[in-house]
């Protein structure tokens, strides 16, 4: 999953990365059908799917003065979190207020854990003395990830209550959609400003048209009421 996500970010070919993801999921399920009931497997697939579909578009929304590495550092965990949140909500009905900040903070320590940890696996039985270095670096990085997670989890309001069951999942999906829209609006202030000005002009036009219609009706009614009455029958 990590390789597929990395290829999606580096190559920028969404369709090919999505095809690789489907192939990987199908192959893994054929090799081990029990993965179909694994929550961890589902979360890894959803996180990768979020990175493939949303990471590059969200990163491209950043202003020109924001470095590309910073935009990607925010876009990747946000994209993964948006798709994983409904499943996490089904497991634990609470909203983690600092989850995005936590993922951004631990991002520099995740590659040493995954890459060096994977390198150390074949070295342990063959050259155990050589595996000490990658294992040590991966262990320190893991400790940093755990420490950062504990720090944010201990902050006030770190876990807010959320509805349970289908209601909680549906509202979290809605919240994910609203989050994407809010991020787009915040990162496109020029479009938002022009849209608000256009809406303001239309509103002023409608108010002026309404006032003109009311004034015209009042004038017509007043003119009709001021005409001299006709002569009545002579007594």
PDB file of C-alpha atoms in Angstrom:
ATOM      1  CA  UNK A   1       0.000   0.000   0.000  1.00  0.00           C
ATOM      2  CA  UNK A   2       2.852   2.364   0.777  1.00  0.00           C
ATOM      3  CA  UNK A   3       4.472   1.704  -2.597  1.00  0.00           C
ATOM      4  CA  UNK A   4       1.192   2.373  -4.405  1.00  0.00           C
ATOM      5  CA  UNK A   5       0.650   5.616  -2.490  1.00  0.00           C
ATOM      6  CA  UNK A   6       4.217   6.718  -3.187  1.00  0.00           C
ATOM      7  CA  UNK A   7       3.847   6.007  -6.904  1.00  0.00           C
ATOM      8  CA  UNK A   8       0.615   7.996  -6.971  1.00  0.00           C
ATOM      9  CA  UNK A   9       2.331  11.037  -5.452  1.00  0.00           C
ATOM     10  CA  UNK A  10       5.527  10.843  -7.484  1.00  0.00           C
ATOM     11  CA  UNK A  11       4.233   9.802 -10.909  1.00  0.00           C
ATOM     12  CA  UNK A  12       0.980  11.759 -10.744  1.00  0.00           C
ATOM     13  CA  UNK A  13      -0.915   9.114 -12.727  1.00  0.00           C
ATOM     14  CA  UNK A  14      -4.103   8.613 -10.788  1.00  0.00           C
ATOM     15  CA  UNK A  15      -5.623   6.018 -13.103  1.00  0.00           C
ATOM     16  CA  UNK A  16      -2.564   3.758 -13.087  1.00  0.00           C
ATOM     17  CA  UNK A  17      -2.184   4.003  -9.309  1.00  0.00           C
ATOM     18  CA  UNK A  18      -5.856   3.165  -8.851  1.00  0.00           C
ATOM     19  CA  UNK A  19      -5.377   0.142 -11.096  1.00  0.00           C
ATOM     20  CA  UNK A  20      -2.374  -0.970  -9.028  1.00  0.00           C
ATOM     21  CA  UNK A  21      -4.450  -0.602  -5.878  1.00  0.00           C
ATOM     22  CA  UNK A  22      -7.252  -2.765  -7.277  1.00  0.00           C
ATOM     23  CA  UNK A  23      -4.721  -5.368  -8.409  1.00  0.00           C
ATOM     24  CA  UNK A  24      -3.028  -5.396  -5.001  1.00  0.00           C
ATOM     25  CA  UNK A  25      -6.314  -5.740  -3.128  1.00  0.00           C
ATOM     26  CA  UNK A  26      -7.508  -8.540  -5.420  1.00  0.00           C
ATOM     27  CA  UNK A  27      -4.209 -10.415  -5.199  1.00  0.00           C
ATOM     28  CA  UNK A  28      -3.997 -10.152  -1.422  1.00  0.00           C
ATOM     29  CA  UNK A  29      -7.586 -11.329  -0.974  1.00  0.00           C
ATOM     30  CA  UNK A  30      -6.905 -14.327  -3.221  1.00  0.00           C
ATOM     31  CA  UNK A  31      -3.792 -15.222  -1.240  1.00  0.00           C
ATOM     32  CA  UNK A  32      -5.467 -14.620   2.126  1.00  0.00           C
ATOM     33  CA  UNK A  33      -9.271 -14.382   2.044  1.00  0.00           C
ATOM     34  CA  UNK A  34      -9.350 -13.691   5.794  1.00  0.00           C
ATOM     35  CA  UNK A  35      -8.136 -10.174   5.019  1.00  0.00           C
ATOM     36  CA  UNK A  36     -11.691  -9.457   3.909  1.00  0.00           C
ATOM     37  CA  UNK A  37     -12.713  -9.332   7.573  1.00  0.00           C
ATOM     38  CA  UNK A  38      -9.622  -7.432   8.751  1.00  0.00           C
ATOM     39  CA  UNK A  39     -10.275  -3.868   9.867  1.00  0.00           C
ATOM     40  CA  UNK A  40      -6.583  -3.028   9.529  1.00  0.00           C
ATOM     41  CA  UNK A  41      -6.597  -4.174   5.899  1.00  0.00           C
ATOM     42  CA  UNK A  42      -9.711  -2.099   5.205  1.00  0.00           C
ATOM     43  CA  UNK A  43      -8.152   0.992   6.756  1.00  0.00           C
ATOM     44  CA  UNK A  44      -4.928   0.562   4.800  1.00  0.00           C
ATOM     45  CA  UNK A  45      -6.894   0.210   1.554  1.00  0.00           C
ATOM     46  CA  UNK A  46      -9.017   3.281   2.314  1.00  0.00           C
ATOM     47  CA  UNK A  47      -5.981   5.333   3.324  1.00  0.00           C
ATOM     48  CA  UNK A  48      -4.205   4.425   0.088  1.00  0.00           C
ATOM     49  CA  UNK A  49      -7.351   5.139  -1.909  1.00  0.00           C
ATOM     50  CA  UNK A  50      -7.595   8.561  -0.283  1.00  0.00           C
ATOM     51  CA  UNK A  51      -3.968   9.308  -1.160  1.00  0.00           C
ATOM     52  CA  UNK A  52      -4.454   8.144  -4.755  1.00  0.00           C
ATOM     53  CA  UNK A  53      -7.651  10.124  -5.332  1.00  0.00           C
ATOM     54  CA  UNK A  54      -7.346  13.226  -3.146  1.00  0.00           C
ATOM     55  CA  UNK A  55      -3.744  13.906  -2.097  1.00  0.00           C
ATOM     56  CA  UNK A  56      -2.499  15.528  -5.297  1.00  0.00           C
ATOM     57  CA  UNK A  57      -5.651  17.633  -5.894  1.00  0.00           C
ATOM     58  CA  UNK A  58      -5.601  18.922  -2.311  1.00  0.00           C
ATOM     59  CA  UNK A  59      -1.866  19.685  -2.525  1.00  0.00           C
ATOM     60  CA  UNK A  60      -2.419  21.542  -5.811  1.00  0.00           C
ATOM     61  CA  UNK A  61      -4.915  23.843  -4.102  1.00  0.00           C
ATOM     62  CA  UNK A  62      -2.142  25.348  -1.952  1.00  0.00           C
ATOM     63  CA  UNK A  63      -0.996  28.887  -2.842  1.00  0.00           C
ATOM     64  CA  UNK A  64       2.169  29.304  -4.887  1.00  0.00           C
ATOM     65  CA  UNK A  65       4.172  30.574  -1.903  1.00  0.00           C
ATOM     66  CA  UNK A  66       3.594  27.312   0.044  1.00  0.00           C
ATOM     67  CA  UNK A  67       6.439  24.789  -0.541  1.00  0.00           C
ATOM     68  CA  UNK A  68       5.359  21.618  -2.308  1.00  0.00           C
ATOM     69  CA  UNK A  69       6.711  19.420   0.503  1.00  0.00           C
ATOM     70  CA  UNK A  70       4.592  21.284   3.046  1.00  0.00           C
ATOM     71  CA  UNK A  71       1.481  21.045   0.872  1.00  0.00           C
ATOM     72  CA  UNK A  72       2.028  17.300   0.477  1.00  0.00           C
ATOM     73  CA  UNK A  73       2.719  16.893   4.201  1.00  0.00           C
ATOM     74  CA  UNK A  74      -0.754  18.261   4.922  1.00  0.00           C
ATOM     75  CA  UNK A  75      -2.580  16.795   1.922  1.00  0.00           C
ATOM     76  CA  UNK A  76      -1.468  13.171   2.378  1.00  0.00           C
ATOM     77  CA  UNK A  77      -2.690  12.634   5.978  1.00  0.00           C
ATOM     78  CA  UNK A  78      -5.812  14.705   5.309  1.00  0.00           C
ATOM     79  CA  UNK A  79      -6.705  12.616   2.251  1.00  0.00           C
ATOM     80  CA  UNK A  80      -6.144   9.358   4.140  1.00  0.00           C
ATOM     81  CA  UNK A  81      -8.063  10.561   7.178  1.00  0.00           C
ATOM     82  CA  UNK A  82     -11.100  11.671   5.191  1.00  0.00           C
ATOM     83  CA  UNK A  83     -11.690   8.163   3.853  1.00  0.00           C
ATOM     84  CA  UNK A  84     -10.729   6.311   7.034  1.00  0.00           C
ATOM     85  CA  UNK A  85     -12.766   8.424   9.449  1.00  0.00           C
ATOM     86  CA  UNK A  86     -16.172   6.748   8.809  1.00  0.00           C
ATOM     87  CA  UNK A  87     -14.692   3.296   9.512  1.00  0.00           C
ATOM     88  CA  UNK A  88     -12.864   4.543  12.597  1.00  0.00           C
ATOM     89  CA  UNK A  89     -16.105   6.120  13.763  1.00  0.00           C
ATOM     90  CA  UNK A  90     -17.844   2.746  13.485  1.00  0.00           C
ATOM     91  CA  UNK A  91     -15.157   1.204  15.712  1.00  0.00           C
ATOM     92  CA  UNK A  92     -14.873   4.033  18.215  1.00  0.00           C
ATOM     93  CA  UNK A  93     -17.597   6.710  18.148  1.00  0.00           C
ATOM     94  CA  UNK A  94     -15.540   9.777  18.997  1.00  0.00           C
ATOM     95  CA  UNK A  95     -13.968  12.646  17.079  1.00  0.00           C
ATOM     96  CA  UNK A  96     -10.199  13.025  17.422  1.00  0.00           C
ATOM     97  CA  UNK A  97      -9.643  16.768  17.337  1.00  0.00           C
ATOM     98  CA  UNK A  98      -5.880  16.659  16.836  1.00  0.00           C
ATOM     99  CA  UNK A  99      -5.609  13.650  14.514  1.00  0.00           C
ATOM    100  CA  UNK A 100      -4.540  15.710  11.491  1.00  0.00           C
ATOM    101  CA  UNK A 101      -1.924  17.643  13.476  1.00  0.00           C
ATOM    102  CA  UNK A 102      -0.693  14.370  14.969  1.00  0.00           C
ATOM    103  CA  UNK A 103      -0.296  12.750  11.561  1.00  0.00           C
ATOM    104  CA  UNK A 104       1.581  15.792  10.266  1.00  0.00           C
ATOM    105  CA  UNK A 105       3.874  15.801  13.303  1.00  0.00           C
ATOM    106  CA  UNK A 106       4.746  12.084  13.047  1.00  0.00           C
ATOM    107  CA  UNK A 107       5.206  12.147   9.248  1.00  0.00           C
ATOM    108  CA  UNK A 108       9.037  12.558   9.379  1.00  0.00           C
ATOM    109  CA  UNK A 109       9.377   9.491  11.642  1.00  0.00           C
ATOM    110  CA  UNK A 110       7.140   7.102   9.674  1.00  0.00           C
ATOM    111  CA  UNK A 111       9.505   6.395   6.715  1.00  0.00           C
ATOM    112  CA  UNK A 112      12.385   5.226   8.958  1.00  0.00           C
ATOM    113  CA  UNK A 113      10.007   2.847  10.733  1.00  0.00           C
ATOM    114  CA  UNK A 114       8.599   1.301   7.563  1.00  0.00           C
ATOM    115  CA  UNK A 115      11.649   1.369   5.283  1.00  0.00           C
ATOM    116  CA  UNK A 116      14.403   0.529   7.782  1.00  0.00           C
ATOM    117  CA  UNK A 117      12.178  -1.967   9.546  1.00  0.00           C
ATOM    118  CA  UNK A 118      11.555  -3.756   6.263  1.00  0.00           C
ATOM    119  CA  UNK A 119      15.276  -3.725   5.439  1.00  0.00           C
ATOM    120  CA  UNK A 120      16.117  -5.210   8.834  1.00  0.00           C
ATOM    121  CA  UNK A 121      13.797  -8.222   8.404  1.00  0.00           C
ATOM    122  CA  UNK A 122      16.007 -10.226   5.976  1.00  0.00           C
ATOM    123  CA  UNK A 123      19.197  -9.055   7.711  1.00  0.00           C
ATOM    124  CA  UNK A 124      18.265 -10.488  11.124  1.00  0.00           C
ATOM    125  CA  UNK A 125      18.743 -14.180  10.191  1.00  0.00           C
ATOM    126  CA  UNK A 126      21.611 -13.539   7.744  1.00  0.00           C
ATOM    127  CA  UNK A 127      23.666 -10.698   9.241  1.00  0.00           C
ATOM    128  CA  UNK A 128      22.281  -9.926  12.674  1.00  0.00           C
ATOM    129  CA  UNK A 129      25.110  -7.549  13.558  1.00  0.00           C
ATOM    130  CA  UNK A 130      24.295  -5.469  10.461  1.00  0.00           C
ATOM    131  CA  UNK A 131      20.595  -5.368  11.326  1.00  0.00           C
ATOM    132  CA  UNK A 132      21.334  -3.561  14.605  1.00  0.00           C
ATOM    133  CA  UNK A 133      21.614  -0.153  12.950  1.00  0.00           C
ATOM    134  CA  UNK A 134      18.305  -0.114  10.994  1.00  0.00           C
ATOM    135  CA  UNK A 135      16.499  -1.699  13.932  1.00  0.00           C
ATOM    136  CA  UNK A 136      17.873   0.951  16.302  1.00  0.00           C
ATOM    137  CA  UNK A 137      16.872   3.833  14.034  1.00  0.00           C
ATOM    138  CA  UNK A 138      13.450   2.315  13.416  1.00  0.00           C
ATOM    139  CA  UNK A 139      12.995   1.757  17.157  1.00  0.00           C
ATOM    140  CA  UNK A 140      13.833   5.366  18.017  1.00  0.00           C
ATOM    141  CA  UNK A 141      11.464   6.573  15.290  1.00  0.00           C
ATOM    142  CA  UNK A 142       8.705   4.318  16.637  1.00  0.00           C
ATOM    143  CA  UNK A 143       9.244   5.762  20.110  1.00  0.00           C
ATOM    144  CA  UNK A 144       8.932   9.279  18.679  1.00  0.00           C
ATOM    145  CA  UNK A 145       5.663   8.360  16.944  1.00  0.00           C
ATOM    146  CA  UNK A 146       4.278   6.905  20.173  1.00  0.00           C
ATOM    147  CA  UNK A 147       5.415   9.912  22.217  1.00  0.00           C
ATOM    148  CA  UNK A 148       3.834  12.416  19.840  1.00  0.00           C
ATOM    149  CA  UNK A 149       0.610  10.403  19.793  1.00  0.00           C
ATOM    150  CA  UNK A 150       0.470  10.313  23.606  1.00  0.00           C
ATOM    151  CA  UNK A 151       1.138  14.066  23.775  1.00  0.00           C
ATOM    152  CA  UNK A 152      -1.757  14.992  21.479  1.00  0.00           C
ATOM    153  CA  UNK A 153      -4.039  12.397  23.074  1.00  0.00           C
ATOM    154  CA  UNK A 154      -3.478  14.056  26.457  1.00  0.00           C
ATOM    155  CA  UNK A 155      -4.481  17.545  25.314  1.00  0.00           C
ATOM    156  CA  UNK A 156      -7.857  18.960  26.391  1.00  0.00           C
ATOM    157  CA  UNK A 157     -10.672  18.050  24.032  1.00  0.00           C
ATOM    158  CA  UNK A 158      -8.621  15.416  22.226  1.00  0.00           C
ATOM    159  CA  UNK A 159     -11.582  13.020  22.027  1.00  0.00           C
ATOM    160  CA  UNK A 160     -15.016  14.553  21.501  1.00  0.00           C
ATOM    161  CA  UNK A 161     -18.253  12.508  21.617  1.00  0.00           C
ATOM    162  CA  UNK A 162     -19.858  11.495  18.333  1.00  0.00           C
ATOM    163  CA  UNK A 163     -23.111   9.654  17.467  1.00  0.00           C
ATOM    164  CA  UNK A 164     -22.918   5.875  17.292  1.00  0.00           C
ATOM    165  CA  UNK A 165     -24.007   3.434  14.606  1.00  0.00           C
ATOM    166  CA  UNK A 166     -25.298   4.381  11.178  1.00  0.00           C
ATOM    167  CA  UNK A 167     -25.997   7.960  12.268  1.00  0.00           C
ATOM    168  CA  UNK A 168     -22.394   8.464  13.311  1.00  0.00           C
ATOM    169  CA  UNK A 169     -21.054   6.967  10.074  1.00  0.00           C
ATOM    170  CA  UNK A 170     -23.404   9.079   7.926  1.00  0.00           C
ATOM    171  CA  UNK A 171     -22.573  12.302   9.762  1.00  0.00           C
ATOM    172  CA  UNK A 172     -18.850  11.559   9.522  1.00  0.00           C
ATOM    173  CA  UNK A 173     -19.154  11.030   5.758  1.00  0.00           C
ATOM    174  CA  UNK A 174     -20.992  14.357   5.555  1.00  0.00           C
ATOM    175  CA  UNK A 175     -18.307  15.985   7.696  1.00  0.00           C
ATOM    176  CA  UNK A 176     -15.599  14.629   5.369  1.00  0.00           C
ATOM    177  CA  UNK A 177     -17.348  16.136   2.352  1.00  0.00           C
ATOM    178  CA  UNK A 178     -17.804  19.464   4.152  1.00  0.00           C
ATOM    179  CA  UNK A 179     -14.123  19.422   5.148  1.00  0.00           C
ATOM    180  CA  UNK A 180     -13.016  19.066   1.530  1.00  0.00           C
ATOM    181  CA  UNK A 181     -15.289  21.954   0.520  1.00  0.00           C
ATOM    182  CA  UNK A 182     -14.006  24.143   3.359  1.00  0.00           C
ATOM    183  CA  UNK A 183     -10.379  23.400   2.474  1.00  0.00           C
ATOM    184  CA  UNK A 184     -11.078  24.314  -1.153  1.00  0.00           C
ATOM    185  CA  UNK A 185     -12.821  27.548  -0.162  1.00  0.00           C
ATOM    186  CA  UNK A 186     -10.050  28.562   2.252  1.00  0.00           C
ATOM    187  CA  UNK A 187      -7.343  27.927  -0.344  1.00  0.00           C
ATOM    188  CA  UNK A 188      -9.210  29.845  -3.074  1.00  0.00           C
ATOM    189  CA  UNK A 189      -9.828  33.252  -1.451  1.00  0.00           C
ATOM    190  CA  UNK A 190      -9.904  35.087  -4.793  1.00  0.00           C
ATOM    191  CA  UNK A 191     -12.723  32.902  -6.108  1.00  0.00           C
ATOM    192  CA  UNK A 192     -14.593  33.196  -2.802  1.00  0.00           C
ATOM    193  CA  UNK A 193     -14.217  36.988  -2.845  1.00  0.00           C
ATOM    194  CA  UNK A 194     -15.465  37.319  -6.423  1.00  0.00           C
ATOM    195  CA  UNK A 195     -18.357  34.936  -5.696  1.00  0.00           C
ATOM    196  CA  UNK A 196     -19.376  36.969  -2.644  1.00  0.00           C
ATOM    197  CA  UNK A 197     -19.193  40.234  -4.616  1.00  0.00           C
ATOM    198  CA  UNK A 198     -21.301  38.725  -7.394  1.00  0.00           C
ATOM    199  CA  UNK A 199     -23.828  37.453  -4.853  1.00  0.00           C
ATOM    200  CA  UNK A 200     -23.868  40.885  -3.207  1.00  0.00           C
ATOM    201  CA  UNK A 201     -24.545  42.617  -6.537  1.00  0.00           C
ATOM    202  CA  UNK A 202     -27.399  40.240  -7.321  1.00  0.00           C
ATOM    203  CA  UNK A 203     -28.863  40.722  -3.848  1.00  0.00           C
ATOM    204  CA  UNK A 204     -28.706  44.516  -4.198  1.00  0.00           C
ATOM    205  CA  UNK A 205     -30.363  44.258  -7.604  1.00  0.00           C
ATOM    206  CA  UNK A 206     -33.177  42.087  -6.226  1.00  0.00           C
ATOM    207  CA  UNK A 207     -33.734  44.445  -3.276  1.00  0.00           C
ATOM    208  CA  UNK A 208     -33.800  47.470  -5.575  1.00  0.00           C
ATOM    209  CA  UNK A 209     -36.208  45.712  -7.951  1.00  0.00           C
ATOM    210  CA  UNK A 210     -38.460  44.784  -5.029  1.00  0.00           C
ATOM    211  CA  UNK A 211     -38.464  48.324  -3.658  1.00  0.00           C
ATOM    212  CA  UNK A 212     -39.239  49.714  -7.121  1.00  0.00           C
ATOM    213  CA  UNK A 213     -42.165  47.330  -7.539  1.00  0.00           C
ATOM    214  CA  UNK A 214     -43.563  48.226  -4.098  1.00  0.00           C
ATOM    215  CA  UNK A 215     -43.156  51.966  -4.806  1.00  0.00           C
ATOM    216  CA  UNK A 216     -44.883  51.593  -8.172  1.00  0.00           C
ATOM    217  CA  UNK A 217     -47.834  49.762  -6.624  1.00  0.00           C
ATOM    218  CA  UNK A 218     -48.145  52.368  -3.892  1.00  0.00           C
ATOM    219  CA  UNK A 219     -48.033  55.187  -6.440  1.00  0.00           C
ATOM    220  CA  UNK A 220     -50.660  53.548  -8.670  1.00  0.00           C
ATOM    221  CA  UNK A 221     -52.936  52.851  -5.698  1.00  0.00           C
ATOM    222  CA  UNK A 222     -52.530  56.401  -4.369  1.00  0.00           C
ATOM    223  CA  UNK A 223     -53.299  57.885  -7.794  1.00  0.00           C
ATOM    224  CA  UNK A 224     -56.442  55.763  -8.155  1.00  0.00           C
ATOM    225  CA  UNK A 225     -57.689  56.761  -4.692  1.00  0.00           C
ATOM    226  CA  UNK A 226     -57.210  60.510  -5.315  1.00  0.00           C
ATOM    227  CA  UNK A 227     -59.538  60.682  -8.374  1.00  0.00           C
ATOM    228  CA  UNK A 228     -62.770  62.672  -7.797  1.00  0.00           C
ATOM    229  CA  UNK A 229     -65.767  60.486  -7.095  1.00  0.00           C
ATOM    230  CA  UNK A 230     -68.567  60.291  -9.688  1.00  0.00           C
ATOM    231  CA  UNK A 231     -71.892  62.102  -9.209  1.00  0.00           C
ATOM    232  CA  UNK A 232     -74.487  60.157  -7.309  1.00  0.00           C
ATOM    233  CA  UNK A 233     -78.231  60.130  -8.028  1.00  0.00           C
ATOM    234  CA  UNK A 234     -80.030  63.428  -7.340  1.00  0.00           C
ATOM    235  CA  UNK A 235     -82.434  63.254  -4.354  1.00  0.00           C
TER     236      UNK A 235
END
